[in-house]
């Protein structure tokens, strides 16, 4: 199995649309009446969920006239939030076919299918022409991509000069080995978590200037603390959450990720970079 296939297999659920419908039904929400907010707990597959997207995307200053690329869009939760909030047209690309198909259905449910198009493909071979986009973002994807130079060369190629590109990835903070499995990988075979210095080198080699960098470690620890308290108080997880995506493996992946965070091995980091400013 090649690496792309291994990664998409890691993320594939098999019956995800039905599982999301069941979670909505438990709350008395008909899928066709679901809102972007109703889907937020399950369709934002990164540390901090919707709150993280609000903090991160706001820095990109997205405007309604812009065409924005969401690299590794997953189910398109951030794309729907960005389209609804800023009015922009969003194109999402992701390796995992099931996420793309389910994500497009979620766009239909919330009435955003005219402004969002999700498609299957690789960030390392973007099916778009040069300077096609006014901006781009990538959330919790770089951990699955070994060749950061090739990644940022592709992103640079499809962006216009002056475009903002936002990255919100889990990055390495020291040289310690990570404990696996984690939400993005079952073993180290498909995990290439890199330091922010490595991101900077690869970005700067491809025409980007790093304007902002924010370490979101405290936010992340707080997020997991609150999640644990809410789940304890309710006697279990809510009807929709990231456990719906990760199923029974959640019980190992999330504690391992929190342990890696608490030990200072990793942290979610935002970078806002500009192409040829
Ligand atoms: C942790 S999920 C994050 C999804 C989404 N960005 C979000 O925050 O909800 C990582 C996603 O990256 C995608 N991915 C990994 N490697 C990729 C690649 N080379 N090209 C495109 N997508 C990729 C996976 O399929 C998966 O959907």
PDB file of C-alpha atoms and ligand atoms in Angstrom:
ATOM      1  CA  UNK A   1       0.000   0.000   0.000  1.00  0.00           C
ATOM      2  CA  UNK A   2       1.457   3.402  -0.897  1.00  0.00           C
ATOM      3  CA  UNK A   3       1.654   6.175   1.681  1.00  0.00           C
ATOM      4  CA  UNK A   4      -1.356   8.147   0.358  1.00  0.00           C
ATOM      5  CA  UNK A   5      -3.488   5.016   0.563  1.00  0.00           C
ATOM      6  CA  UNK A   6      -2.239   4.269   4.088  1.00  0.00           C
ATOM      7  CA  UNK A   7      -3.157   7.790   5.184  1.00  0.00           C
ATOM      8  CA  UNK A   8      -6.625   7.772   3.618  1.00  0.00           C
ATOM      9  CA  UNK A   9      -7.248   4.297   5.089  1.00  0.00           C
ATOM     10  CA  UNK A  10      -6.265   5.637   8.515  1.00  0.00           C
ATOM     11  CA  UNK A  11      -8.953   8.334   8.266  1.00  0.00           C
ATOM     12  CA  UNK A  12     -11.681   6.308   6.529  1.00  0.00           C
ATOM     13  CA  UNK A  13     -14.593   5.411   8.827  1.00  0.00           C
ATOM     14  CA  UNK A  14     -16.704   3.379   6.403  1.00  0.00           C
ATOM     15  CA  UNK A  15     -20.139   4.589   7.447  1.00  0.00           C
ATOM     16  CA  UNK A  16     -19.544   8.166   8.470  1.00  0.00           C
ATOM     17  CA  UNK A  17     -22.594   9.888   7.006  1.00  0.00           C
ATOM     18  CA  UNK A  18     -24.922   7.517   8.868  1.00  0.00           C
ATOM     19  CA  UNK A  19     -22.959   8.047  12.100  1.00  0.00           C
ATOM     20  CA  UNK A  20     -23.292  11.844  11.794  1.00  0.00           C
ATOM     21  CA  UNK A  21     -27.004  11.549  10.995  1.00  0.00           C
ATOM     22  CA  UNK A  22     -27.435   9.389  14.110  1.00  0.00           C
ATOM     23  CA  UNK A  23     -25.664  12.006  16.251  1.00  0.00           C
ATOM     24  CA  UNK A  24     -27.935  14.756  14.902  1.00  0.00           C
ATOM     25  CA  UNK A  25     -31.051  12.611  15.393  1.00  0.00           C
ATOM     26  CA  UNK A  26     -30.113  12.025  19.044  1.00  0.00           C
ATOM     27  CA  UNK A  27     -30.352  15.799  19.486  1.00  0.00           C
ATOM     28  CA  UNK A  28     -33.664  15.980  17.617  1.00  0.00           C
ATOM     29  CA  UNK A  29     -32.070  17.683  14.591  1.00  0.00           C
ATOM     30  CA  UNK A  30     -33.098  16.599  11.100  1.00  0.00           C
ATOM     31  CA  UNK A  31     -29.991  16.520   8.871  1.00  0.00           C
ATOM     32  CA  UNK A  32     -31.532  18.860   6.311  1.00  0.00           C
ATOM     33  CA  UNK A  33     -32.162  21.390   9.111  1.00  0.00           C
ATOM     34  CA  UNK A  34     -28.645  21.138  10.576  1.00  0.00           C
ATOM     35  CA  UNK A  35     -26.650  24.347  10.891  1.00  0.00           C
ATOM     36  CA  UNK A  36     -22.916  24.994  10.552  1.00  0.00           C
ATOM     37  CA  UNK A  37     -22.883  25.283  14.381  1.00  0.00           C
ATOM     38  CA  UNK A  38     -24.654  21.920  14.871  1.00  0.00           C
ATOM     39  CA  UNK A  39     -21.946  20.188  12.822  1.00  0.00           C
ATOM     40  CA  UNK A  40     -19.021  21.990  14.476  1.00  0.00           C
ATOM     41  CA  UNK A  41     -18.308  19.358  17.160  1.00  0.00           C
ATOM     42  CA  UNK A  42     -17.751  16.632  14.548  1.00  0.00           C
ATOM     43  CA  UNK A  43     -16.486  18.379  11.416  1.00  0.00           C
ATOM     44  CA  UNK A  44     -13.497  20.324  12.783  1.00  0.00           C
ATOM     45  CA  UNK A  45     -10.835  17.641  13.169  1.00  0.00           C
ATOM     46  CA  UNK A  46      -8.139  19.616  14.966  1.00  0.00           C
ATOM     47  CA  UNK A  47      -7.250  20.604  18.533  1.00  0.00           C
ATOM     48  CA  UNK A  48      -9.721  23.167  19.843  1.00  0.00           C
ATOM     49  CA  UNK A  49     -12.399  22.546  17.191  1.00  0.00           C
ATOM     50  CA  UNK A  50     -14.458  25.580  16.191  1.00  0.00           C
ATOM     51  CA  UNK A  51     -12.851  27.868  18.804  1.00  0.00           C
ATOM     52  CA  UNK A  52      -9.452  27.158  17.237  1.00  0.00           C
ATOM     53  CA  UNK A  53     -10.809  27.956  13.767  1.00  0.00           C
ATOM     54  CA  UNK A  54     -12.245  31.283  14.928  1.00  0.00           C
ATOM     55  CA  UNK A  55      -8.879  32.346  16.394  1.00  0.00           C
ATOM     56  CA  UNK A  56      -6.856  31.086  13.439  1.00  0.00           C
ATOM     57  CA  UNK A  57      -8.999  32.087  10.458  1.00  0.00           C
ATOM     58  CA  UNK A  58      -9.645  35.598  11.737  1.00  0.00           C
ATOM     59  CA  UNK A  59      -5.967  36.388  11.158  1.00  0.00           C
ATOM     60  CA  UNK A  60      -6.281  35.673   7.435  1.00  0.00           C
ATOM     61  CA  UNK A  61      -8.616  38.643   6.852  1.00  0.00           C
ATOM     62  CA  UNK A  62     -10.677  36.699   4.321  1.00  0.00           C
ATOM     63  CA  UNK A  63     -13.084  38.841   2.274  1.00  0.00           C
ATOM     64  CA  UNK A  64     -16.235  37.895   0.288  1.00  0.00           C
ATOM     65  CA  UNK A  65     -14.582  38.428  -3.118  1.00  0.00           C
ATOM     66  CA  UNK A  66     -11.794  35.935  -2.413  1.00  0.00           C
ATOM     67  CA  UNK A  67     -11.235  32.386  -3.649  1.00  0.00           C
ATOM     68  CA  UNK A  68      -9.658  30.440  -0.809  1.00  0.00           C
ATOM     69  CA  UNK A  69      -8.068  26.982  -0.794  1.00  0.00           C
ATOM     70  CA  UNK A  70      -8.471  24.659   2.221  1.00  0.00           C
ATOM     71  CA  UNK A  71      -5.634  22.121   2.002  1.00  0.00           C
ATOM     72  CA  UNK A  72      -6.468  18.782   3.643  1.00  0.00           C
ATOM     73  CA  UNK A  73     -10.012  20.021   4.246  1.00  0.00           C
ATOM     74  CA  UNK A  74     -11.255  16.798   5.847  1.00  0.00           C
ATOM     75  CA  UNK A  75     -15.044  17.054   6.223  1.00  0.00           C
ATOM     76  CA  UNK A  76     -14.910  20.748   5.312  1.00  0.00           C
ATOM     77  CA  UNK A  77     -16.014  22.075   8.701  1.00  0.00           C
ATOM     78  CA  UNK A  78     -13.544  24.959   8.629  1.00  0.00           C
ATOM     79  CA  UNK A  79     -14.454  25.633   4.989  1.00  0.00           C
ATOM     80  CA  UNK A  80     -18.155  25.916   5.903  1.00  0.00           C
ATOM     81  CA  UNK A  81     -17.367  28.133   8.871  1.00  0.00           C
ATOM     82  CA  UNK A  82     -15.119  30.376   6.725  1.00  0.00           C
ATOM     83  CA  UNK A  83     -17.629  30.585   3.896  1.00  0.00           C
ATOM     84  CA  UNK A  84     -20.503  31.419   6.241  1.00  0.00           C
ATOM     85  CA  UNK A  85     -18.485  33.924   8.285  1.00  0.00           C
ATOM     86  CA  UNK A  86     -16.502  35.728   5.596  1.00  0.00           C
ATOM     87  CA  UNK A  87     -18.617  35.060   2.488  1.00  0.00           C
ATOM     88  CA  UNK A  88     -15.688  33.735   0.448  1.00  0.00           C
ATOM     89  CA  UNK A  89     -15.732  30.905  -2.089  1.00  0.00           C
ATOM     90  CA  UNK A  90     -13.799  27.927  -0.737  1.00  0.00           C
ATOM     91  CA  UNK A  91     -12.243  24.994  -2.551  1.00  0.00           C
ATOM     92  CA  UNK A  92     -11.208  22.088  -0.359  1.00  0.00           C
ATOM     93  CA  UNK A  93      -8.895  19.253  -1.293  1.00  0.00           C
ATOM     94  CA  UNK A  94      -8.291  16.086   0.702  1.00  0.00           C
ATOM     95  CA  UNK A  95      -6.770  12.634   0.229  1.00  0.00           C
ATOM     96  CA  UNK A  96      -9.644  10.809   1.951  1.00  0.00           C
ATOM     97  CA  UNK A  97     -12.561  10.234  -0.447  1.00  0.00           C
ATOM     98  CA  UNK A  98     -15.047   9.469   2.303  1.00  0.00           C
ATOM     99  CA  UNK A  99     -14.372  12.816   3.998  1.00  0.00           C
ATOM    100  CA  UNK A 100     -14.798  14.666   0.708  1.00  0.00           C
ATOM    101  CA  UNK A 101     -18.073  12.889  -0.167  1.00  0.00           C
ATOM    102  CA  UNK A 102     -19.550  13.257   3.323  1.00  0.00           C
ATOM    103  CA  UNK A 103     -18.282  16.852   3.534  1.00  0.00           C
ATOM    104  CA  UNK A 104     -20.016  17.786   0.271  1.00  0.00           C
ATOM    105  CA  UNK A 105     -23.269  16.307   1.637  1.00  0.00           C
ATOM    106  CA  UNK A 106     -22.871  18.391   4.805  1.00  0.00           C
ATOM    107  CA  UNK A 107     -22.494  21.488   2.572  1.00  0.00           C
ATOM    108  CA  UNK A 108     -25.833  20.553   0.951  1.00  0.00           C
ATOM    109  CA  UNK A 109     -27.537  20.216   4.327  1.00  0.00           C
ATOM    110  CA  UNK A 110     -26.436  23.670   5.477  1.00  0.00           C
ATOM    111  CA  UNK A 111     -27.105  25.314   2.085  1.00  0.00           C
ATOM    112  CA  UNK A 112     -23.479  26.130   1.242  1.00  0.00           C
ATOM    113  CA  UNK A 113     -22.891  23.856  -1.731  1.00  0.00           C
ATOM    114  CA  UNK A 114     -22.829  26.812  -4.162  1.00  0.00           C
ATOM    115  CA  UNK A 115     -19.917  28.473  -2.399  1.00  0.00           C
ATOM    116  CA  UNK A 116     -17.881  25.407  -1.396  1.00  0.00           C
ATOM    117  CA  UNK A 117     -16.432  22.679  -3.583  1.00  0.00           C
ATOM    118  CA  UNK A 118     -14.599  19.790  -1.945  1.00  0.00           C
ATOM    119  CA  UNK A 119     -12.565  17.403  -4.067  1.00  0.00           C
ATOM    120  CA  UNK A 120     -10.298  14.405  -3.609  1.00  0.00           C
ATOM    121  CA  UNK A 121      -6.609  14.936  -4.304  1.00  0.00           C
ATOM    122  CA  UNK A 122      -3.171  15.416  -2.808  1.00  0.00           C
ATOM    123  CA  UNK A 123      -1.664  18.576  -1.404  1.00  0.00           C
ATOM    124  CA  UNK A 124       1.560  17.473  -3.097  1.00  0.00           C
ATOM    125  CA  UNK A 125       0.018  17.595  -6.558  1.00  0.00           C
ATOM    126  CA  UNK A 126      -2.671  20.275  -6.483  1.00  0.00           C
ATOM    127  CA  UNK A 127      -4.972  20.079  -9.510  1.00  0.00           C
ATOM    128  CA  UNK A 128      -5.069  23.874  -9.966  1.00  0.00           C
ATOM    129  CA  UNK A 129      -3.244  26.350 -12.190  1.00  0.00           C
ATOM    130  CA  UNK A 130      -0.694  28.932 -11.103  1.00  0.00           C
ATOM    131  CA  UNK A 131      -2.001  31.865  -9.048  1.00  0.00           C
ATOM    132  CA  UNK A 132      -5.535  30.395  -8.826  1.00  0.00           C
ATOM    133  CA  UNK A 133      -6.226  31.452  -5.225  1.00  0.00           C
ATOM    134  CA  UNK A 134      -6.292  34.671  -3.177  1.00  0.00           C
ATOM    135  CA  UNK A 135      -5.457  32.821   0.038  1.00  0.00           C
ATOM    136  CA  UNK A 136      -5.159  29.383   1.608  1.00  0.00           C
ATOM    137  CA  UNK A 137      -5.232  27.581   4.919  1.00  0.00           C
ATOM    138  CA  UNK A 138      -4.183  24.190   6.205  1.00  0.00           C
ATOM    139  CA  UNK A 139      -5.249  22.772   9.570  1.00  0.00           C
ATOM    140  CA  UNK A 140      -3.605  19.695  11.143  1.00  0.00           C
ATOM    141  CA  UNK A 141      -2.397  18.255   7.837  1.00  0.00           C
ATOM    142  CA  UNK A 142       1.377  18.803   7.747  1.00  0.00           C
ATOM    143  CA  UNK A 143       1.851  16.004  10.303  1.00  0.00           C
ATOM    144  CA  UNK A 144       0.944  13.546   7.506  1.00  0.00           C
ATOM    145  CA  UNK A 145       3.289  15.079   4.906  1.00  0.00           C
ATOM    146  CA  UNK A 146       6.979  14.182   4.932  1.00  0.00           C
ATOM    147  CA  UNK A 147       8.222  16.551   2.212  1.00  0.00           C
ATOM    148  CA  UNK A 148       7.381  20.035   3.512  1.00  0.00           C
ATOM    149  CA  UNK A 149       9.435  21.639   0.710  1.00  0.00           C
ATOM    150  CA  UNK A 150       7.292  19.931  -1.946  1.00  0.00           C
ATOM    151  CA  UNK A 151       4.139  20.869  -0.038  1.00  0.00           C
ATOM    152  CA  UNK A 152       4.964  24.572   0.207  1.00  0.00           C
ATOM    153  CA  UNK A 153       6.239  24.675  -3.376  1.00  0.00           C
ATOM    154  CA  UNK A 154       2.787  23.467  -4.501  1.00  0.00           C
ATOM    155  CA  UNK A 155       0.932  25.903  -2.235  1.00  0.00           C
ATOM    156  CA  UNK A 156       3.127  28.772  -3.458  1.00  0.00           C
ATOM    157  CA  UNK A 157       2.485  27.839  -7.088  1.00  0.00           C
ATOM    158  CA  UNK A 158      -1.325  28.077  -6.766  1.00  0.00           C
ATOM    159  CA  UNK A 159      -1.355  31.322  -4.735  1.00  0.00           C
ATOM    160  CA  UNK A 160      -1.303  34.879  -6.048  1.00  0.00           C
ATOM    161  CA  UNK A 161       1.505  37.197  -4.921  1.00  0.00           C
ATOM    162  CA  UNK A 162       0.614  38.888  -1.650  1.00  0.00           C
ATOM    163  CA  UNK A 163      -1.751  36.061  -0.667  1.00  0.00           C
ATOM    164  CA  UNK A 164      -1.976  35.052   2.995  1.00  0.00           C
ATOM    165  CA  UNK A 165      -1.493  31.379   3.859  1.00  0.00           C
ATOM    166  CA  UNK A 166      -2.402  30.158   7.342  1.00  0.00           C
ATOM    167  CA  UNK A 167      -1.042  26.974   8.889  1.00  0.00           C
ATOM    168  CA  UNK A 168      -2.403  25.440  12.102  1.00  0.00           C
ATOM    169  CA  UNK A 169      -0.439  22.232  12.601  1.00  0.00           C
ATOM    170  CA  UNK A 170       0.811  20.114  15.444  1.00  0.00           C
ATOM    171  CA  UNK A 171       4.560  20.681  15.540  1.00  0.00           C
ATOM    172  CA  UNK A 172       7.457  19.115  17.451  1.00  0.00           C
ATOM    173  CA  UNK A 173       8.895  21.014  20.372  1.00  0.00           C
ATOM    174  CA  UNK A 174      11.807  18.719  21.243  1.00  0.00           C
ATOM    175  CA  UNK A 175      13.518  15.557  19.968  1.00  0.00           C
ATOM    176  CA  UNK A 176      11.650  13.062  22.153  1.00  0.00           C
ATOM    177  CA  UNK A 177       9.787  10.198  20.489  1.00  0.00           C
ATOM    178  CA  UNK A 178       5.997  10.527  20.430  1.00  0.00           C
ATOM    179  CA  UNK A 179       3.647   8.023  21.969  1.00  0.00           C
ATOM    180  CA  UNK A 180       1.345   6.438  19.327  1.00  0.00           C
ATOM    181  CA  UNK A 181      -1.388   5.990  18.227  1.00  0.00           C
ATOM    182  CA  UNK A 182      -2.460   9.610  17.889  1.00  0.00           C
ATOM    183  CA  UNK A 183      -5.417  11.054  15.965  1.00  0.00           C
ATOM    184  CA  UNK A 184      -3.372  11.591  12.774  1.00  0.00           C
ATOM    185  CA  UNK A 185      -1.408   8.328  12.734  1.00  0.00           C
ATOM    186  CA  UNK A 186      -1.475   4.836  14.179  1.00  0.00           C
ATOM    187  CA  UNK A 187       2.323   4.541  14.131  1.00  0.00           C
ATOM    188  CA  UNK A 188       5.294   6.712  13.215  1.00  0.00           C
ATOM    189  CA  UNK A 189       5.147   5.287   9.666  1.00  0.00           C
ATOM    190  CA  UNK A 190       2.703   7.989   8.504  1.00  0.00           C
ATOM    191  CA  UNK A 191       3.672  10.723  10.952  1.00  0.00           C
ATOM    192  CA  UNK A 192       6.108  13.493  10.065  1.00  0.00           C
ATOM    193  CA  UNK A 193       5.631  16.018  12.837  1.00  0.00           C
ATOM    194  CA  UNK A 194       8.239  18.744  12.316  1.00  0.00           C
ATOM    195  CA  UNK A 195       9.557  21.690  14.299  1.00  0.00           C
ATOM    196  CA  UNK A 196       8.406  25.209  13.508  1.00  0.00           C
ATOM    197  CA  UNK A 197      12.008  25.982  12.409  1.00  0.00           C
ATOM    198  CA  UNK A 198      11.658  23.292   9.717  1.00  0.00           C
ATOM    199  CA  UNK A 199       8.380  24.830   8.562  1.00  0.00           C
ATOM    200  CA  UNK A 200      10.061  28.250   8.369  1.00  0.00           C
ATOM    201  CA  UNK A 201      12.974  26.917   6.290  1.00  0.00           C
ATOM    202  CA  UNK A 202      10.630  25.185   3.834  1.00  0.00           C
ATOM    203  CA  UNK A 203       8.292  28.184   3.656  1.00  0.00           C
ATOM    204  CA  UNK A 204      11.046  30.746   3.129  1.00  0.00           C
ATOM    205  CA  UNK A 205      12.622  28.578   0.405  1.00  0.00           C
ATOM    206  CA  UNK A 206       9.314  28.815  -1.458  1.00  0.00           C
ATOM    207  CA  UNK A 207       8.732  32.559  -1.443  1.00  0.00           C
ATOM    208  CA  UNK A 208       6.842  32.915   1.839  1.00  0.00           C
ATOM    209  CA  UNK A 209       7.584  35.375   4.641  1.00  0.00           C
ATOM    210  CA  UNK A 210       6.439  34.361   8.124  1.00  0.00           C
ATOM    211  CA  UNK A 211       4.382  37.252   9.522  1.00  0.00           C
ATOM    212  CA  UNK A 212       3.045  35.607  12.709  1.00  0.00           C
ATOM    213  CA  UNK A 213       3.689  32.517  14.790  1.00  0.00           C
ATOM    214  CA  UNK A 214       1.594  31.575  17.829  1.00  0.00           C
ATOM    215  CA  UNK A 215       2.124  28.593  20.080  1.00  0.00           C
ATOM    216  CA  UNK A 216      -1.339  27.411  21.230  1.00  0.00           C
ATOM    217  CA  UNK A 217      -0.125  24.980  23.910  1.00  0.00           C
ATOM    218  CA  UNK A 218      -2.030  26.521  26.837  1.00  0.00           C
ATOM    219  CA  UNK A 219      -5.209  26.825  24.782  1.00  0.00           C
ATOM    220  CA  UNK A 220      -4.879  23.129  23.845  1.00  0.00           C
ATOM    221  CA  UNK A 221      -4.358  21.934  27.429  1.00  0.00           C
ATOM    222  CA  UNK A 222      -7.333  23.984  28.556  1.00  0.00           C
ATOM    223  CA  UNK A 223      -9.463  22.608  25.726  1.00  0.00           C
ATOM    224  CA  UNK A 224      -8.773  19.004  26.748  1.00  0.00           C
ATOM    225  CA  UNK A 225      -9.333  19.795  30.419  1.00  0.00           C
ATOM    226  CA  UNK A 226     -12.756  21.282  29.658  1.00  0.00           C
ATOM    227  CA  UNK A 227     -13.626  18.396  27.322  1.00  0.00           C
ATOM    228  CA  UNK A 228     -12.815  15.846  30.054  1.00  0.00           C
ATOM    229  CA  UNK A 229     -14.847  17.764  32.651  1.00  0.00           C
ATOM    230  CA  UNK A 230     -17.867  18.073  30.332  1.00  0.00           C
ATOM    231  CA  UNK A 231     -17.738  14.392  29.435  1.00  0.00           C
ATOM    232  CA  UNK A 232     -17.432  13.438  33.133  1.00  0.00           C
ATOM    233  CA  UNK A 233     -20.380  15.654  34.089  1.00  0.00           C
ATOM    234  CA  UNK A 234     -22.552  14.278  31.289  1.00  0.00           C
ATOM    235  CA  UNK A 235     -21.560  10.661  31.959  1.00  0.00           C
ATOM    236  CA  UNK A 236     -20.030  10.207  28.499  1.00  0.00           C
ATOM    237  CA  UNK A 237     -19.212  12.027  25.281  1.00  0.00           C
ATOM    238  CA  UNK A 238     -21.808  14.211  23.512  1.00  0.00           C
ATOM    239  CA  UNK A 239     -23.803  12.817  20.558  1.00  0.00           C
ATOM    240  CA  UNK A 240     -21.431  14.494  18.076  1.00  0.00           C
ATOM    241  CA  UNK A 241     -17.718  14.871  18.663  1.00  0.00           C
ATOM    242  CA  UNK A 242     -14.402  13.713  17.266  1.00  0.00           C
ATOM    243  CA  UNK A 243     -15.034  10.289  18.859  1.00  0.00           C
ATOM    244  CA  UNK A 244     -17.560   9.770  16.022  1.00  0.00           C
ATOM    245  CA  UNK A 245     -14.661  10.008  13.521  1.00  0.00           C
ATOM    246  CA  UNK A 246     -12.119   7.968  15.497  1.00  0.00           C
ATOM    247  CA  UNK A 247     -14.622   5.468  16.952  1.00  0.00           C
ATOM    248  CA  UNK A 248     -13.181   3.016  19.518  1.00  0.00           C
ATOM    249  CA  UNK A 249      -9.594   4.183  18.859  1.00  0.00           C
ATOM    250  CA  UNK A 250     -10.480   7.554  20.491  1.00  0.00           C
ATOM    251  CA  UNK A 251      -9.845   6.015  23.906  1.00  0.00           C
ATOM    252  CA  UNK A 252      -6.150   5.571  23.067  1.00  0.00           C
ATOM    253  CA  UNK A 253      -5.465   8.341  20.547  1.00  0.00           C
ATOM    254  CA  UNK A 254      -6.738  11.304  22.561  1.00  0.00           C
ATOM    255  CA  UNK A 255      -4.997  10.428  25.870  1.00  0.00           C
ATOM    256  CA  UNK A 256      -1.755   9.791  23.945  1.00  0.00           C
ATOM    257  CA  UNK A 257      -2.024  13.161  22.227  1.00  0.00           C
ATOM    258  CA  UNK A 258      -2.692  14.888  25.563  1.00  0.00           C
ATOM    259  CA  UNK A 259       0.293  13.048  27.114  1.00  0.00           C
ATOM    260  CA  UNK A 260       2.530  14.171  24.213  1.00  0.00           C
ATOM    261  CA  UNK A 261       1.297  17.734  24.712  1.00  0.00           C
ATOM    262  CA  UNK A 262       1.661  17.674  28.504  1.00  0.00           C
ATOM    263  CA  UNK A 263       5.210  16.317  28.197  1.00  0.00           C
ATOM    264  CA  UNK A 264       6.116  19.217  25.907  1.00  0.00           C
ATOM    265  CA  UNK A 265       6.903  16.986  22.903  1.00  0.00           C
ATOM    266  CA  UNK A 266       4.353  18.667  20.630  1.00  0.00           C
ATOM    267  CA  UNK A 267       2.159  21.748  20.415  1.00  0.00           C
ATOM    268  CA  UNK A 268      -0.437  23.136  18.019  1.00  0.00           C
ATOM    269  CA  UNK A 269       1.146  26.134  16.340  1.00  0.00           C
ATOM    270  CA  UNK A 270      -0.335  28.783  14.062  1.00  0.00           C
ATOM    271  CA  UNK A 271       1.747  30.411  11.353  1.00  0.00           C
ATOM    272  CA  UNK A 272       0.472  33.201   9.152  1.00  0.00           C
ATOM    273  CA  UNK A 273       2.687  33.621   6.116  1.00  0.00           C
ATOM    274  CA  UNK A 274       2.569  35.839   3.042  1.00  0.00           C
ATOM    275  CA  UNK A 275       3.614  34.938  -0.487  1.00  0.00           C
ATOM    276  CA  UNK A 276       6.048  37.427  -2.083  1.00  0.00           C
ATOM    277  CA  UNK A 277       4.930  40.348   0.124  1.00  0.00           C
TER     278      UNK A 277
HETATM  279  C1  LIG B   1      -6.591  15.689  11.166  1.00  0.00           C
HETATM  280  S1  LIG B   1      -7.427  15.794   9.663  1.00  0.00           S
HETATM  281  C2  LIG B   1      -7.766  17.543   9.541  1.00  0.00           C
HETATM  282  C3  LIG B   1      -8.903  17.825   8.596  1.00  0.00           C
HETATM  283  C4  LIG B   1      -9.316  19.301   8.510  1.00  0.00           C
HETATM  284  N1  LIG B   1      -8.228  20.136   8.061  1.00  0.00           N
HETATM  285  C5  LIG B   1      -9.838  19.776   9.827  1.00  0.00           C
HETATM  286  O1  LIG B   1      -9.112  20.497  10.511  1.00  0.00           O
HETATM  287  O2  LIG B   1     -10.952  19.403  10.183  1.00  0.00           O
HETATM  288  C6  LIG B   1      -6.101  15.617   8.479  1.00  0.00           C
HETATM  289  C7  LIG B   1      -6.606  15.564   7.057  1.00  0.00           C
HETATM  290  O3  LIG B   1      -5.482  15.709   6.168  1.00  0.00           O
HETATM  291  C8  LIG B   1      -5.732  14.912   5.034  1.00  0.00           C
HETATM  292  N2  LIG B   1      -4.440  14.695   4.361  1.00  0.00           N
HETATM  293  C9  LIG B   1      -3.334  14.082   4.848  1.00  0.00           C
HETATM  294  N3  LIG B   1      -2.341  14.093   3.938  1.00  0.00           N
HETATM  295  C10 LIG B   1      -2.823  14.753   2.852  1.00  0.00           C
HETATM  296  C11 LIG B   1      -2.290  15.086   1.586  1.00  0.00           C
HETATM  297  N4  LIG B   1      -1.041  14.732   1.205  1.00  0.00           N
HETATM  298  N5  LIG B   1      -3.070  15.768   0.713  1.00  0.00           N
HETATM  299  C12 LIG B   1      -4.345  16.101   1.041  1.00  0.00           C
HETATM  300  N6  LIG B   1      -4.912  15.798   2.224  1.00  0.00           N
HETATM  301  C13 LIG B   1      -4.163  15.133   3.126  1.00  0.00           C
HETATM  302  C14 LIG B   1      -6.372  13.665   5.590  1.00  0.00           C
HETATM  303  O4  LIG B   1      -7.052  12.947   4.626  1.00  0.00           O
HETATM  304  C15 LIG B   1      -7.277  14.258   6.665  1.00  0.00           C
HETATM  305  O5  LIG B   1      -8.544  14.548   6.171  1.00  0.00           O
END
